[in-house]
């Protein structure tokens, strides 16, 4: 079980207790990999305590804050289990749902994703953007889930083993594991409001995540710009061609303003088309240079 932790001191004791209870009840061997993602509160000390107290706890400490998905990836790379389970540290996911995910995995799935029910979060700032995001991910990945951003998931080690090669795309683990796994299922899981500590995501983060997703997974934005540019240039050219029969056939001179509009359409259209083309090249280069490290580990208490 891999848990990313960024300033969750208030939640760690209860998280450990509830995870342990849920996992012991499954009677399967397990380890908890608690990834400290550069916490600046009491979390590091509490994690040391848990590590000292429980031999099944392993603490992975990143050199600074790299973000939720980098922390998850770092933990997943060190997991030794045949099945990996991920969830948030803040108890918005319920550890008691883990057996349900495992039971579904036993049916032979590669990935089982939680689908949050009863999300009491604000509609405008959370649930609506979440729906838009899910719709986009469905389109781009060609998969059919309802809730890609539920942190509570189970996946086979073989699926997790594919992830290190995927560079920056791992910023969208939720979408990624579903693309990598062949047999994917979704099971409804509980969602609880955060009781302690603060959310680390603002509405602005959600928007920037969305744009990140588009630019990481898709060249579509550039293609749209390029296509619109070509269409605009085409219209301008057609208008320009229409000028000749109108001018010489009908003898009607075109006003300066009309000429200017036609000229601008062609000129700007080509500019946008070229911008789209540049974008295509940029995305290719971007994919090639993605070898930069996604996270840096400071220590690993096994
Ligand atoms: N947002 C955020 N969460 C992180 C980061 N590193 C680890 N996490 C953990 O990721 C989980 C989800 O974060 P949370 O703020 O609860 O997101 P929310 O439930 O969408 O509001 C929590 O367990 C965090 O402690 C980080 O850099 N940013
Ligand atoms: Mg949360």
Short mmCIF file of C-alpha atoms in Angstrom, two decimals, residues 114-295:
data_model
loop_
_atom_site.label_atom_id
_atom_site.label_comp_id
_atom_site.label_asym_id
_atom_site.label_seq_id
_atom_site.Cartn_x
_atom_site.Cartn_y
_atom_site.Cartn_z
CA UNK A 114 -12.30 3.34 -7.01
CA UNK A 115 -15.23 5.40 -8.19
CA UNK A 116 -16.16 7.91 -5.54
CA UNK A 117 -19.76 7.94 -4.47
CA UNK A 118 -21.53 10.59 -2.42
CA UNK A 119 -18.96 13.27 -3.12
CA UNK A 120 -20.21 16.17 -1.04
CA UNK A 121 -17.75 18.60 -2.56
CA UNK A 122 -18.83 21.93 -4.04
CA UNK A 123 -20.42 21.52 -7.46
CA UNK A 124 -18.96 24.53 -9.23
CA UNK A 125 -15.39 24.34 -7.97
CA UNK A 126 -14.90 20.58 -7.65
CA UNK A 127 -17.51 18.30 -9.16
CA UNK A 128 -18.10 20.23 -12.41
CA UNK A 129 -14.38 20.57 -13.26
CA UNK A 130 -14.00 16.95 -12.25
CA UNK A 131 -16.66 15.92 -14.77
CA UNK A 132 -15.05 17.98 -17.51
CA UNK A 133 -11.69 16.47 -16.64
CA UNK A 134 -13.07 12.93 -16.72
CA UNK A 135 -14.73 13.55 -20.07
CA UNK A 136 -11.44 14.84 -21.51
CA UNK A 137 -9.48 11.88 -20.17
CA UNK A 138 -12.07 9.48 -21.56
CA UNK A 139 -11.71 11.04 -25.00
CA UNK A 140 -7.94 11.26 -25.05
CA UNK A 141 -7.23 7.85 -23.55
CA UNK A 142 -10.12 6.05 -25.20
CA UNK A 143 -11.00 4.34 -21.90
CA UNK A 144 -14.39 4.29 -20.24
CA UNK A 145 -14.22 5.11 -16.54
CA UNK A 146 -16.33 7.52 -14.55
CA UNK A 147 -13.78 8.69 -12.03
CA UNK A 148 -10.12 8.80 -13.04
CA UNK A 149 -8.97 10.92 -10.15
CA UNK A 150 -9.91 8.69 -7.29
CA UNK A 151 -6.63 7.99 -5.51
CA UNK A 152 -7.88 4.69 -4.15
CA UNK A 153 -6.78 2.11 -6.71
CA UNK A 154 -5.34 -1.36 -6.89
CA UNK A 155 -2.99 -2.47 -9.65
CA UNK A 156 -0.76 -5.42 -10.43
CA UNK A 157 2.98 -5.05 -9.98
CA UNK A 158 3.40 -5.73 -13.72
CA UNK A 159 1.36 -2.63 -14.50
CA UNK A 160 3.32 -0.52 -12.02
CA UNK A 161 6.54 -1.80 -13.59
CA UNK A 162 5.60 -0.06 -16.86
CA UNK A 163 5.42 3.34 -15.23
CA UNK A 164 9.09 4.36 -14.77
CA UNK A 165 9.56 4.48 -18.54
CA UNK A 166 6.73 6.92 -18.94
CA UNK A 167 8.48 10.05 -17.67
CA UNK A 168 6.38 13.12 -17.08
CA UNK A 169 3.21 11.36 -18.10
CA UNK A 170 3.23 9.96 -14.60
CA UNK A 171 1.92 13.28 -13.41
CA UNK A 172 -1.41 11.79 -14.42
CA UNK A 173 -1.13 8.41 -12.78
CA UNK A 174 -4.88 7.99 -12.62
CA UNK A 175 -5.26 8.11 -16.39
CA UNK A 176 -1.98 6.34 -17.00
CA UNK A 177 -2.45 3.11 -15.06
CA UNK A 178 -5.74 2.68 -16.82
CA UNK A 179 -4.07 3.07 -20.20
CA UNK A 180 -1.30 0.66 -19.24
CA UNK A 181 -3.52 -2.02 -17.71
CA UNK A 182 -5.44 -4.24 -20.09
CA UNK A 183 -8.28 -5.41 -17.89
CA UNK A 184 -9.62 -2.49 -15.92
CA UNK A 185 -12.58 -2.36 -13.57
CA UNK A 186 -14.20 0.29 -11.45
CA UNK A 187 -15.83 -0.30 -8.07
CA UNK A 188 -17.82 2.25 -6.07
CA UNK A 189 -15.97 3.41 -2.94
CA UNK A 190 -16.82 5.76 -0.11
CA UNK A 191 -15.80 9.39 -0.14
CA UNK A 192 -15.47 11.34 3.08
CA UNK A 193 -15.01 15.06 3.58
CA UNK A 194 -11.55 15.98 4.85
CA UNK A 195 -11.82 16.15 8.62
CA UNK A 196 -8.33 17.31 9.51
CA UNK A 197 -5.60 19.24 7.79
CA UNK A 198 -6.03 21.28 4.61
CA UNK A 199 -6.47 20.37 0.98
CA UNK A 200 -3.36 21.10 -1.03
CA UNK A 201 -5.17 21.78 -4.27
CA UNK A 202 -6.70 25.14 -5.18
CA UNK A 203 -9.13 25.75 -8.06
CA UNK A 204 -6.18 27.23 -9.94
CA UNK A 205 -4.21 23.99 -9.50
CA UNK A 206 -7.11 22.10 -11.06
CA UNK A 207 -7.11 24.36 -14.11
CA UNK A 208 -3.36 24.13 -14.49
CA UNK A 209 -3.55 20.33 -14.09
CA UNK A 210 -6.10 20.23 -16.85
CA UNK A 211 -3.90 22.23 -19.23
CA UNK A 212 -0.94 20.08 -18.19
CA UNK A 213 -2.88 16.99 -19.06
CA UNK A 214 -3.80 18.33 -22.47
CA UNK A 215 -0.23 19.28 -23.32
CA UNK A 216 1.30 16.10 -21.91
CA UNK A 217 -1.05 13.61 -23.49
CA UNK A 218 -2.29 15.33 -26.58
CA UNK A 219 -1.11 17.41 -29.51
CA UNK A 220 -4.70 18.32 -30.17
CA UNK A 221 -4.44 21.97 -29.01
CA UNK A 222 -1.73 22.67 -31.58
CA UNK A 223 -3.59 20.73 -34.22
CA UNK A 224 -6.68 22.83 -33.59
CA UNK A 225 -4.68 26.06 -33.88
CA UNK A 226 -3.04 24.85 -37.07
CA UNK A 227 -6.31 23.72 -38.61
CA UNK A 228 -8.10 26.97 -37.72
CA UNK A 229 -5.19 28.90 -39.22
CA UNK A 230 -5.36 26.95 -42.46
CA UNK A 231 -9.12 27.42 -42.61
CA UNK A 232 -8.73 31.15 -42.09
CA UNK A 233 -6.02 31.43 -44.76
CA UNK A 234 -8.18 29.35 -47.11
CA UNK A 235 -11.16 31.66 -46.62
CA UNK A 236 -8.95 34.68 -47.23
CA UNK A 237 -7.56 33.16 -50.40
CA UNK A 238 -11.01 32.27 -51.67
CA UNK A 239 -12.17 35.80 -50.95
CA UNK A 240 -9.10 37.14 -52.77
CA UNK A 241 -9.79 34.95 -55.79
CA UNK A 242 -13.41 36.07 -55.82
CA UNK A 243 -12.03 39.61 -56.13
CA UNK A 244 -11.04 39.16 -59.77
CA UNK A 245 -14.41 38.25 -61.31
CA UNK A 246 -16.08 40.89 -59.16
CA UNK A 247 -13.54 43.56 -60.11
CA UNK A 248 -13.09 42.77 -63.81
CA UNK A 249 -16.33 40.94 -64.64
CA UNK A 250 -18.78 43.17 -62.85
CA UNK A 251 -16.54 46.20 -62.75
CA UNK A 252 -17.16 46.74 -59.03
CA UNK A 253 -14.01 47.96 -57.24
CA UNK A 254 -13.40 46.43 -53.81
CA UNK A 255 -13.17 48.83 -50.88
CA UNK A 256 -9.81 49.22 -49.13
CA UNK A 257 -11.28 47.81 -45.96
CA UNK A 258 -12.40 44.60 -47.66
CA UNK A 259 -9.00 44.19 -49.27
CA UNK A 260 -7.38 44.68 -45.91
CA UNK A 261 -9.61 42.07 -44.24
CA UNK A 262 -8.82 39.54 -46.97
CA UNK A 263 -5.13 40.24 -46.73
CA UNK A 264 -5.20 39.92 -42.93
CA UNK A 265 -7.15 36.66 -43.10
CA UNK A 266 -4.54 35.08 -45.36
CA UNK A 267 -1.62 36.51 -43.45
CA UNK A 268 -2.87 35.67 -39.94
CA UNK A 269 -4.17 32.32 -41.13
CA UNK A 270 -0.72 31.28 -42.27
CA UNK A 271 0.78 32.59 -39.06
CA UNK A 272 -1.50 30.35 -37.03
CA UNK A 273 -0.89 27.41 -39.30
CA UNK A 274 2.85 27.81 -38.79
CA UNK A 275 2.33 28.17 -35.05
CA UNK A 276 0.46 24.87 -35.06
CA UNK A 277 3.29 23.26 -37.01
CA UNK A 278 5.87 24.60 -34.57
CA UNK A 279 3.73 23.21 -31.75
CA UNK A 280 3.88 19.78 -33.36
CA UNK A 281 7.66 19.90 -33.44
CA UNK A 282 7.83 21.21 -29.90
CA UNK A 283 5.68 18.38 -28.54
CA UNK A 284 7.92 15.84 -30.25
CA UNK A 285 11.05 17.37 -28.78
CA UNK A 286 9.31 17.63 -25.42
CA UNK A 287 8.63 13.91 -25.47
CA UNK A 288 12.25 13.15 -26.36
CA UNK A 289 13.77 15.23 -23.60
CA UNK A 290 11.55 13.92 -20.85
CA UNK A 291 14.40 12.02 -19.27
CA UNK A 292 14.71 14.46 -16.40
CA UNK A 293 14.20 12.84 -12.98
CA UNK A 294 10.64 12.90 -11.79
CA UNK A 295 11.71 12.80 -8.12
#
